Short mmCIF file of C-alpha atoms and ligand atoms in Angstrom, two decimals:
data_model
loop_
_atom_site.label_atom_id
_atom_site.label_comp_id
_atom_site.label_asym_id
_atom_site.label_seq_id
_atom_site.Cartn_x
_atom_site.Cartn_y
_atom_site.Cartn_z
CA MET V 30 65.05 -87.44 209.35
CA ASP V 31 67.65 -86.95 211.92
CA TYR V 32 68.28 -88.14 215.46
CA PHE V 33 69.94 -85.14 216.95
CA HIS V 34 67.66 -83.60 219.37
CA TYR V 35 67.21 -82.01 222.86
CA SER V 36 66.58 -83.72 225.52
CA GLU V 37 66.39 -81.93 229.25
CA ASN V 38 67.63 -78.88 227.21
CA LEU V 39 70.93 -80.84 226.08
CA LEU V 40 71.46 -82.05 222.89
CA HIS V 41 71.74 -85.47 222.18
CA CYS V 42 73.11 -87.89 219.34
CA GLU V 43 70.12 -90.80 219.85
CA GLU V 44 70.27 -91.42 223.91
CA VAL V 45 74.03 -89.62 224.05
CA PRO V 46 74.17 -86.31 225.35
CA LEU V 47 76.63 -84.22 223.15
CA SER V 48 78.10 -82.99 226.47
CA LYS V 49 79.29 -86.35 227.75
CA ILE V 50 80.91 -86.91 224.37
CA ALA V 51 82.46 -83.19 224.55
CA GLN V 52 83.79 -84.31 228.57
CA GLU V 53 85.42 -87.61 227.41
CA VAL V 54 87.09 -86.73 224.33
CA GLY V 55 87.62 -83.34 223.60
CA THR V 56 87.04 -80.28 221.14
CA PRO V 57 86.42 -80.67 218.41
CA PHE V 58 84.73 -83.23 217.68
CA TYR V 59 83.02 -84.86 214.70
CA CYS V 60 79.58 -86.81 215.66
CA TYR V 61 77.86 -89.38 213.67
CA SER V 62 74.20 -91.08 214.21
CA GLU V 63 74.55 -94.62 213.08
CA LYS V 64 70.52 -94.56 213.57
CA THR V 65 70.66 -91.40 211.45
CA LEU V 66 72.51 -93.11 208.27
CA GLN V 67 70.32 -96.35 208.46
CA HIS V 68 67.33 -94.31 208.32
CA HIS V 69 68.90 -92.26 205.33
CA ILE V 70 70.06 -95.37 203.09
CA ARG V 71 66.72 -97.22 203.90
CA VAL V 72 64.76 -94.76 202.94
CA PHE V 73 66.62 -94.05 199.54
CA LYS V 74 67.35 -97.85 199.06
CA ASP V 75 62.81 -98.36 199.66
CA ALA V 76 62.30 -95.44 197.64
CA PHE V 77 64.01 -97.33 194.35
CA ALA V 78 63.13 -100.89 195.05
CA PRO V 79 60.36 -101.16 191.91
CA ILE V 80 63.13 -101.33 189.75
CA SER V 81 66.65 -102.65 189.54
CA ASN V 82 69.07 -100.91 190.96
CA LEU V 83 71.90 -100.98 193.20
CA ILE V 84 73.25 -97.67 195.29
CA CYS V 85 76.62 -97.05 195.02
CA TYR V 86 77.20 -94.69 198.28
CA SER V 87 79.54 -92.23 197.26
CA VAL V 88 82.68 -92.36 199.89
CA LYS V 89 83.65 -89.15 198.97
CA ALA V 90 80.77 -87.47 201.49
CA ASN V 91 82.19 -89.40 204.45
CA SER V 92 84.70 -92.24 203.75
CA ASN V 93 85.17 -93.01 208.26
CA LEU V 94 85.44 -96.83 207.99
CA ALA V 95 82.57 -97.07 210.66
CA VAL V 96 80.46 -94.72 208.21
CA LEU V 97 81.21 -97.02 205.54
CA SER V 98 80.90 -100.33 207.03
CA THR V 99 76.63 -98.66 208.63
CA LEU V 100 76.20 -98.27 204.56
CA PHE V 101 77.49 -101.47 203.98
CA LYS V 102 75.70 -103.73 206.19
CA GLU V 103 72.39 -102.24 204.93
CA GLY V 104 73.27 -103.21 201.13
CA ALA V 105 75.19 -100.46 200.07
CA GLY V 106 77.73 -100.26 197.62
CA PHE V 107 80.34 -97.72 196.92
CA ASP V 108 81.39 -94.90 194.27
CA ILE V 109 84.63 -94.78 194.88
CA VAL V 110 87.10 -91.97 193.49
CA SER V 111 90.93 -92.83 194.32
CA ALA V 112 92.92 -95.90 195.36
CA GLY V 113 92.64 -95.10 198.72
CA GLU V 114 88.96 -95.20 198.80
CA LEU V 115 89.03 -98.49 197.47
CA GLU V 116 90.84 -99.88 200.46
CA ARG V 117 88.77 -98.11 202.82
CA VAL V 118 85.61 -100.21 201.06
CA LYS V 119 87.67 -103.55 200.61
CA ARG V 120 88.38 -102.67 204.33
CA VAL V 121 84.56 -103.38 205.21
CA GLY V 122 84.75 -106.04 203.30
CA CYS V 123 82.64 -104.88 200.44
CA PRO V 124 83.12 -107.27 196.96
CA GLY V 125 84.22 -105.80 193.73
CA GLU V 126 80.78 -105.97 192.23
CA ARG V 127 79.16 -103.29 194.13
CA ILE V 128 81.99 -100.56 193.19
CA VAL V 129 81.83 -98.17 190.70
CA TYR V 130 84.77 -96.13 190.25
CA SER V 131 84.32 -92.40 189.20
CA GLY V 132 86.53 -89.02 188.81
CA VAL V 133 88.70 -87.76 185.38
CA GLY V 134 92.41 -88.17 186.78
CA LYS V 135 92.36 -92.23 187.11
CA GLY V 136 96.64 -93.21 187.73
CA ARG V 137 98.09 -96.15 186.67
CA ASP V 138 97.89 -97.91 189.56
CA GLU V 139 94.88 -97.45 190.43
CA ILE V 140 93.01 -98.53 187.32
CA LYS V 141 95.69 -101.84 188.32
CA ALA V 142 94.40 -102.37 191.84
CA ALA V 143 90.00 -101.31 190.46
CA LEU V 144 90.90 -104.10 187.94
CA GLU V 145 92.71 -106.49 190.41
CA TYR V 146 90.43 -106.42 192.59
CA GLY V 147 87.01 -107.20 189.99
CA ILE V 148 85.21 -104.07 190.10
CA LEU V 149 81.65 -103.54 188.79
CA MET V 150 82.63 -100.08 186.71
CA PHE V 151 84.94 -97.37 185.70
CA ASN V 152 83.34 -94.70 184.61
CA VAL V 153 85.47 -93.17 181.97
CA GLU V 154 85.81 -89.25 181.58
CA SER V 155 87.57 -89.33 178.48
CA ARG V 156 88.94 -90.77 175.56
CA SER V 157 93.01 -90.70 177.09
CA GLU V 158 91.47 -92.55 180.19
CA LEU V 159 89.76 -95.00 177.82
CA LEU V 160 92.72 -95.98 176.12
CA ARG V 161 94.49 -96.44 179.24
CA LEU V 162 92.48 -98.83 180.61
CA ASN V 163 92.19 -100.92 177.45
CA SER V 164 96.31 -101.06 177.47
CA ILE V 165 96.20 -101.92 181.35
CA ALA V 166 93.59 -104.30 181.07
CA GLY V 167 95.01 -106.06 178.28
CA SER V 168 98.51 -105.86 179.74
CA MET V 169 96.30 -107.93 183.11
CA ALA V 170 94.71 -110.21 180.32
CA LYS V 171 91.22 -108.87 181.48
CA LYS V 172 88.53 -106.74 180.18
CA ALA V 173 87.96 -103.58 181.86
CA PRO V 174 84.14 -103.23 182.54
CA ILE V 175 83.46 -99.94 181.52
CA ALA V 176 80.28 -97.14 181.44
CA ILE V 177 81.44 -93.83 179.60
CA ARG V 178 80.18 -90.63 181.25
CA VAL V 179 78.65 -88.25 179.61
CA ASN V 180 78.58 -84.71 179.79
CA PRO V 181 74.52 -83.51 179.15
CA ASP V 182 75.39 -79.91 179.37
CA VAL V 183 72.51 -79.30 182.12
CA ASP V 184 72.89 -76.78 184.54
CA PRO V 185 72.30 -78.27 188.26
CA GLN V 186 70.91 -74.63 189.31
CA THR V 187 73.70 -75.17 192.19
CA HIS V 188 77.06 -73.75 193.64
CA PRO V 189 79.28 -73.42 190.58
CA TYR V 190 82.47 -75.21 192.46
CA ILE V 191 79.87 -78.47 192.49
CA SER V 192 77.93 -78.30 189.00
CA THR V 193 79.88 -80.86 187.16
CA GLY V 194 77.21 -81.22 184.32
CA MET V 195 77.53 -78.04 182.03
CA ARG V 196 79.87 -78.51 178.71
CA THR V 197 82.14 -75.58 180.76
CA ASN V 198 83.03 -78.07 183.63
CA LYS V 199 85.94 -81.16 183.25
CA PHE V 200 83.70 -83.46 183.59
CA GLY V 201 82.47 -86.36 181.22
CA ILE V 202 82.61 -86.92 177.55
CA PRO V 203 80.83 -83.72 175.50
CA PHE V 204 77.84 -85.01 174.35
CA ASP V 205 77.82 -84.67 170.89
CA LYS V 206 81.07 -87.08 171.25
CA ALA V 207 79.54 -89.24 172.63
CA LEU V 208 78.60 -91.56 170.60
CA ASP V 209 81.56 -91.68 168.48
CA LEU V 210 83.44 -92.94 172.03
CA TYR V 211 81.18 -95.46 172.05
CA THR V 212 81.50 -96.57 168.68
CA GLU V 213 85.29 -96.58 169.83
CA ALA V 214 85.00 -98.21 172.67
CA ALA V 215 82.70 -101.29 171.59
CA ALA V 216 85.09 -102.40 168.39
CA MET V 217 88.53 -102.45 171.65
CA GLU V 218 89.50 -106.12 172.56
CA HIS V 219 90.03 -105.76 176.16
CA ILE V 220 86.68 -103.00 177.24
CA GLU V 221 83.38 -104.24 178.08
CA VAL V 222 80.83 -101.08 177.07
CA LEU V 223 78.15 -101.89 180.51
CA GLY V 224 77.01 -99.21 180.98
CA LEU V 225 75.92 -94.98 180.82
CA ASP V 226 76.67 -92.91 182.93
CA CYS V 227 75.92 -88.97 184.32
CA HIS V 228 76.35 -87.02 187.08
CA ILE V 229 75.49 -83.62 186.80
CA GLY V 230 76.44 -81.60 190.44
CA SER V 231 75.76 -81.86 194.14
CA GLN V 232 73.07 -80.07 196.37
CA LEU V 233 70.26 -79.61 193.87
CA THR V 234 67.12 -78.91 195.28
CA SER V 235 65.53 -79.34 192.44
CA LEU V 236 64.29 -82.53 190.41
CA THR V 237 64.06 -80.32 186.69
CA PRO V 238 67.94 -80.79 185.87
CA PHE V 239 67.68 -84.30 187.31
CA VAL V 240 64.91 -85.17 184.62
CA ASP V 241 66.54 -82.85 181.68
CA ALA V 242 69.82 -84.95 181.88
CA LEU V 243 67.96 -88.32 182.22
CA LYS V 244 66.00 -87.35 179.00
CA ARG V 245 69.18 -86.53 177.11
CA VAL V 246 71.11 -89.96 178.34
CA LEU V 247 67.65 -91.87 177.45
CA HIS V 248 68.14 -90.13 173.42
CA LEU V 249 71.53 -91.22 173.57
CA GLU V 250 71.14 -94.81 174.90
CA LYS V 251 68.49 -95.30 172.37
CA LYS V 252 70.91 -94.32 169.66
CA LEU V 253 73.08 -96.97 170.86
CA SER V 254 70.78 -99.52 170.93
CA ALA V 255 69.81 -99.18 167.62
CA LEU V 256 73.61 -99.03 166.74
CA GLY V 257 73.73 -102.73 169.02
CA ILE V 258 75.12 -101.31 171.61
CA LYS V 259 73.40 -102.36 174.29
CA LEU V 260 73.64 -101.33 178.09
CA LYS V 261 73.32 -103.30 181.18
CA TYR V 262 73.11 -100.00 183.63
CA MET V 263 72.25 -96.93 184.05
CA ASP V 264 74.18 -94.89 186.46
CA LEU V 265 72.72 -91.25 187.03
CA GLY V 266 75.08 -90.48 189.94
CA GLY V 267 74.59 -88.61 192.93
CA GLY V 268 73.43 -84.85 193.70
CA LEU V 269 70.08 -84.95 195.81
CA GLY V 270 70.10 -82.33 197.62
CA ILE V 271 69.65 -82.02 201.36
CA PRO V 272 67.57 -79.30 204.27
CA TYR V 273 70.27 -76.76 205.53
CA GLU V 274 68.17 -74.07 206.67
CA GLU V 275 64.59 -74.51 207.04
CA GLU V 276 63.57 -72.33 204.81
CA GLN V 277 64.70 -74.17 201.78
CA ILE V 278 63.34 -78.13 201.60
CA PRO V 279 64.26 -80.40 198.37
CA PRO V 280 62.65 -83.13 197.06
CA HIS V 281 62.30 -85.96 199.32
CA PRO V 282 64.03 -89.37 198.26
CA GLU V 283 60.67 -90.42 197.16
CA HIS V 284 59.67 -88.15 195.09
CA TYR V 285 63.16 -88.35 193.28
CA ALA V 286 62.68 -91.45 192.52
CA GLY V 287 59.26 -91.41 191.19
CA VAL V 288 60.18 -88.82 188.50
CA LEU V 289 63.54 -91.01 187.85
CA MET V 290 61.96 -93.85 188.22
CA ALA V 291 58.99 -92.71 186.09
CA GLU V 292 61.98 -91.99 182.34
CA LEU V 293 63.04 -95.69 183.08
CA VAL V 294 59.85 -98.22 183.42
CA ASP V 295 59.96 -99.86 180.12
CA LEU V 296 63.76 -99.90 180.22
CA ASP V 297 65.40 -103.29 180.88
CA LEU V 298 68.44 -101.74 183.06
CA THR V 299 69.42 -101.71 186.15
CA LEU V 300 69.99 -97.80 187.98
CA ILE V 301 72.79 -97.25 189.75
CA LEU V 302 72.75 -93.73 191.50
CA GLU V 303 75.61 -92.49 193.63
CA PRO V 304 74.08 -90.52 196.48
CA GLY V 305 76.75 -89.17 199.29
CA ARG V 306 75.41 -85.89 200.44
CA VAL V 307 72.05 -86.90 201.37
CA ILE V 308 72.66 -90.73 202.86
CA ALA V 309 75.54 -88.81 205.91
CA GLY V 310 75.05 -84.89 205.76
CA ASN V 311 72.52 -84.65 208.78
CA ALA V 312 73.81 -87.78 210.03
CA GLY V 313 76.30 -85.41 211.51
CA VAL V 314 77.09 -82.69 213.68
CA LEU V 315 80.73 -80.87 214.50
CA VAL V 316 81.01 -79.85 217.85
CA THR V 317 83.21 -76.57 218.74
CA GLY V 318 84.10 -75.01 222.33
CA VAL V 319 83.85 -71.61 222.45
CA GLU V 320 87.06 -70.48 223.28
CA TYR V 321 86.42 -66.30 223.57
CA ILE V 322 83.75 -63.68 222.80
CA LYS V 323 84.96 -60.63 221.59
CA GLN V 324 83.65 -57.57 220.97
CA GLY V 325 84.98 -55.71 217.54
CA GLU V 326 84.78 -52.29 216.75
CA GLU V 327 81.12 -53.25 214.38
CA LYS V 328 80.04 -56.08 216.12
CA GLN V 329 80.50 -59.29 218.18
CA PHE V 330 82.79 -62.32 217.32
CA ILE V 331 82.22 -65.91 219.06
CA ILE V 332 85.73 -67.84 218.72
CA THR V 333 85.51 -71.11 218.81
CA ASP V 334 88.17 -73.85 218.72
CA ALA V 335 87.09 -75.61 214.85
CA GLY V 336 87.90 -73.63 212.31
CA MET V 337 87.59 -74.06 208.18
CA SER V 338 90.90 -76.48 208.33
CA ASP V 339 88.09 -78.52 210.30
CA LEU V 340 84.93 -77.69 208.06
CA MET V 341 85.34 -75.35 204.95
CA ARG V 342 82.23 -75.52 203.46
CA PRO V 343 81.32 -71.55 205.02
CA ALA V 344 84.88 -70.95 203.91
CA LEU V 345 85.07 -72.67 200.31
CA TYR V 346 80.99 -72.49 199.36
CA GLY V 347 79.54 -69.30 201.74
CA ALA V 348 77.71 -72.61 203.02
CA TYR V 349 75.30 -72.08 205.66
CA HIS V 350 75.16 -74.48 208.79
CA GLY V 351 73.21 -73.91 211.45
CA LEU V 352 74.36 -73.95 214.08
CA GLN V 353 72.82 -74.33 218.33
CA PRO V 354 74.36 -74.44 221.63
CA VAL V 355 74.80 -78.18 223.36
CA VAL V 356 73.05 -77.02 226.27
CA ARG V 357 69.46 -75.49 225.99
CA ARG V 358 69.37 -72.56 228.04
CA PHE V 359 66.16 -70.46 228.02
CA GLY V 360 65.97 -66.49 228.22
CA ARG V 361 69.23 -66.06 226.26
CA GLU V 362 69.08 -62.97 224.80
CA GLU V 363 69.61 -63.03 221.14
CA SER V 364 72.45 -60.85 219.14
CA VAL V 365 73.88 -60.74 215.60
CA CYS V 366 77.40 -62.07 215.67
CA ASP V 367 80.17 -63.99 213.43
CA VAL V 368 81.11 -67.17 214.50
CA VAL V 369 84.59 -67.59 213.69
CA GLY V 370 87.54 -70.26 214.35
CA PRO V 371 91.28 -69.80 215.13
CA ILE V 372 92.68 -69.95 211.90
CA CYS V 373 95.12 -66.63 210.57
CA GLU V 374 92.32 -66.49 207.55
CA SER V 375 89.42 -63.65 207.31
CA GLY V 376 87.90 -66.78 205.31
CA ASP V 377 87.46 -68.65 208.40
CA TYR V 378 84.26 -68.42 209.36
CA PHE V 379 80.61 -70.40 210.16
CA ALA V 380 78.53 -67.82 210.42
CA ARG V 381 78.41 -64.00 209.99
CA ASP V 382 76.01 -61.20 210.65
CA ARG V 383 73.59 -64.66 212.09
CA THR V 384 71.32 -63.48 214.82
CA LEU V 385 72.05 -66.42 217.27
CA PRO V 386 71.13 -66.58 220.86
CA GLU V 387 74.20 -65.34 223.25
CA PHE V 388 76.87 -67.83 223.99
CA GLN V 389 79.52 -67.80 226.62
CA GLU V 390 83.75 -68.66 226.90
CA GLY V 391 83.39 -72.25 227.34
CA GLU V 392 80.36 -73.42 226.15
CA LEU V 393 79.73 -76.36 223.30
CA MET V 394 78.09 -75.71 220.19
CA ALA V 395 77.09 -77.69 217.90
CA VAL V 396 77.83 -77.14 213.79
CA ARG V 397 74.85 -79.14 212.24
CA SER V 398 74.66 -80.87 208.78
CA ALA V 399 78.56 -81.34 209.05
CA GLY V 400 78.38 -85.38 207.95
CA ALA V 401 79.00 -85.01 204.43
CA TYR V 402 82.20 -82.85 202.99
CA GLY V 403 83.39 -82.51 206.72
CA PHE V 404 85.96 -84.22 208.28
CA VAL V 405 86.80 -85.44 204.72
CA MET V 406 87.40 -82.31 203.49
CA SER V 407 89.78 -80.95 206.41
CA SER V 408 93.14 -80.31 206.95
CA ASN V 409 96.26 -79.49 208.95
CA TYR V 410 96.41 -75.90 208.05
CA ASN V 411 97.88 -74.33 210.98
CA SER V 412 99.58 -77.19 211.49
CA ARG V 413 96.58 -77.87 213.31
CA PRO V 414 96.14 -81.98 214.08
CA ARG V 415 92.82 -83.02 213.03
CA ALA V 416 89.75 -83.59 215.22
CA ALA V 417 87.99 -86.54 216.66
CA GLU V 418 85.43 -88.41 215.36
CA VAL V 419 83.08 -90.45 217.04
CA MET V 420 79.51 -92.92 216.38
CA VAL V 421 76.91 -93.50 218.46
CA ARG V 422 74.58 -95.97 218.89
CA GLY V 423 71.57 -95.76 220.79
CA ASP V 424 72.86 -94.73 224.89
CA LYS V 425 77.14 -96.30 223.49
CA PHE V 426 79.72 -93.90 221.32
CA ALA V 427 82.62 -94.92 220.38
CA VAL V 428 85.52 -92.99 219.03
CA VAL V 429 85.60 -94.30 215.06
CA ARG V 430 88.74 -92.41 214.47
CA ARG V 431 91.36 -90.47 217.31
CA ARG V 432 92.06 -87.31 217.59
CA GLU V 433 95.33 -86.18 215.48
CA THR V 434 98.25 -85.56 217.89
CA ILE V 435 101.27 -82.86 216.80
CA ALA V 436 103.72 -85.48 216.31
CA GLN V 437 101.70 -87.29 213.65
CA LEU V 438 101.81 -84.30 212.41
CA LEU V 439 105.43 -83.81 212.43
CA GLU V 440 106.08 -87.59 212.02
CA ASN V 441 107.08 -87.58 207.97
CA GLU V 442 109.16 -84.37 207.96
CA SER V 443 112.40 -84.01 208.53
CA ILE V 444 114.83 -81.02 208.20
CA PHE V 445 117.65 -81.15 205.35
N1 LLP G 502 79.28 -88.97 192.13
C1 LLP G 502 80.48 -88.32 191.53
C2 LLP G 502 80.63 -88.82 190.39
C3 LLP G 502 80.59 -87.38 192.28
O1 LLP G 502 81.34 -85.93 191.51
C4 LLP G 502 79.61 -86.71 193.68
C5 LLP G 502 79.76 -85.52 194.18
C6 LLP G 502 78.68 -87.31 194.43
C7 LLP G 502 78.50 -88.66 193.45
C8 LLP G 502 77.89 -87.90 195.26
O2 LLP G 502 77.12 -86.47 195.40
P1 LLP G 502 76.22 -86.01 196.12
O3 LLP G 502 74.90 -87.06 196.01
O4 LLP G 502 76.73 -85.89 197.41
O5 LLP G 502 75.45 -84.56 196.37
N2 LLP G 502 82.07 -80.64 198.45
C9 LLP G 502 81.49 -80.52 198.63
C10 LLP G 502 80.51 -81.07 197.75
C11 LLP G 502 81.29 -81.69 196.37
C12 LLP G 502 80.66 -82.83 195.68
C13 LLP G 502 81.40 -83.61 194.79
N3 LLP G 502 81.04 -84.84 194.16
C14 LLP G 502 80.62 -79.58 199.39
O6 LLP G 502 80.76 -79.29 200.48
O7 LLP G 502 79.19 -79.35 199.26
#
């Protein structure tokens, strides 16, 4: 459910026509709906309300301060993966006890900063990281609170680049080694064992892999308990998919919550979840202008002013994003075309061989479902300044990140 809709043939975000924003801000820009973000986080939180839980929105999905602040006000905590993300959640006022820290490559300074701030726990991904945490916490006369991220070796049936819970992936501790590492961790002077963590992948459209993984980690939890290692938190990561295409509808958060809670019901554990895409994905669009229509040898190309440097999901994963005209006109012919950006790579496309209503030069196009892993993965490739970000609240909007300037692109460089 989102708040992007046509009204009087103009695509609106809540009550603001996207064409009005384009006039004031220029293109391309990302536009986020505050009400959609609020709705998504509420639905997700309500679904898990029957059990003790902490919802830690995964900052990497969309880390704009306005987005984080909206979610924080709704009671979300955060899942971070860097000192940069820590700084962002600090800026919106999030206390340490609502922060978990994931990632395979936490640097020394990053660990120090998180220990200083007093985060809830580190999701540890290797024995080396555990040793490093113990030693840094010791030097600060602290104890590092941890969960061990276990790799349950379950196939999430998603794109290989975003599948993380299989034995061939770099993530987590191999399932068979987890017990030994927990025993070692429990004996360390500056480590406090608090939980168990597992994240198997992203954009999952079936619940079976989640349940399989949960069953495996609960089995491990029982063994730990028998050894006297009592956990407080069970962190099941993120991963619930969203509908990018109408014909592919992933499970609703309530359904997802239902199957997870059924497994957890008799346990005295607080459930932590790290949803990213399901909160932000359909709360944002990328609005781009059509620069040129070009008739190629074999097909037509719609050339837009946004490209893979703005939204790289199609180029990187062959991902599908819905494309809509911002101004709806009836009686348009349809044709099969490629929608491509200005970047000098053939992989720079938003759609290939897609049947779309005919577009004209100068028109606006909305790229749907771009609120997660959109702006955050953008780059300055081809020396293109990154797009502006806008947030809408009812009939008002604000620029929540100014468009970069060419001067900013060059600011850190010098000629030797
Ligand atoms: N927790 C951990 C440890 C993660 O690695 C991730 C995502 C999440 C939570 C949030 O997962 P979500 O609920 O958003 O599925 N760039 C890719 C997605 C990469 C996901 C990385 N990790 C894409 O555009 O599809």
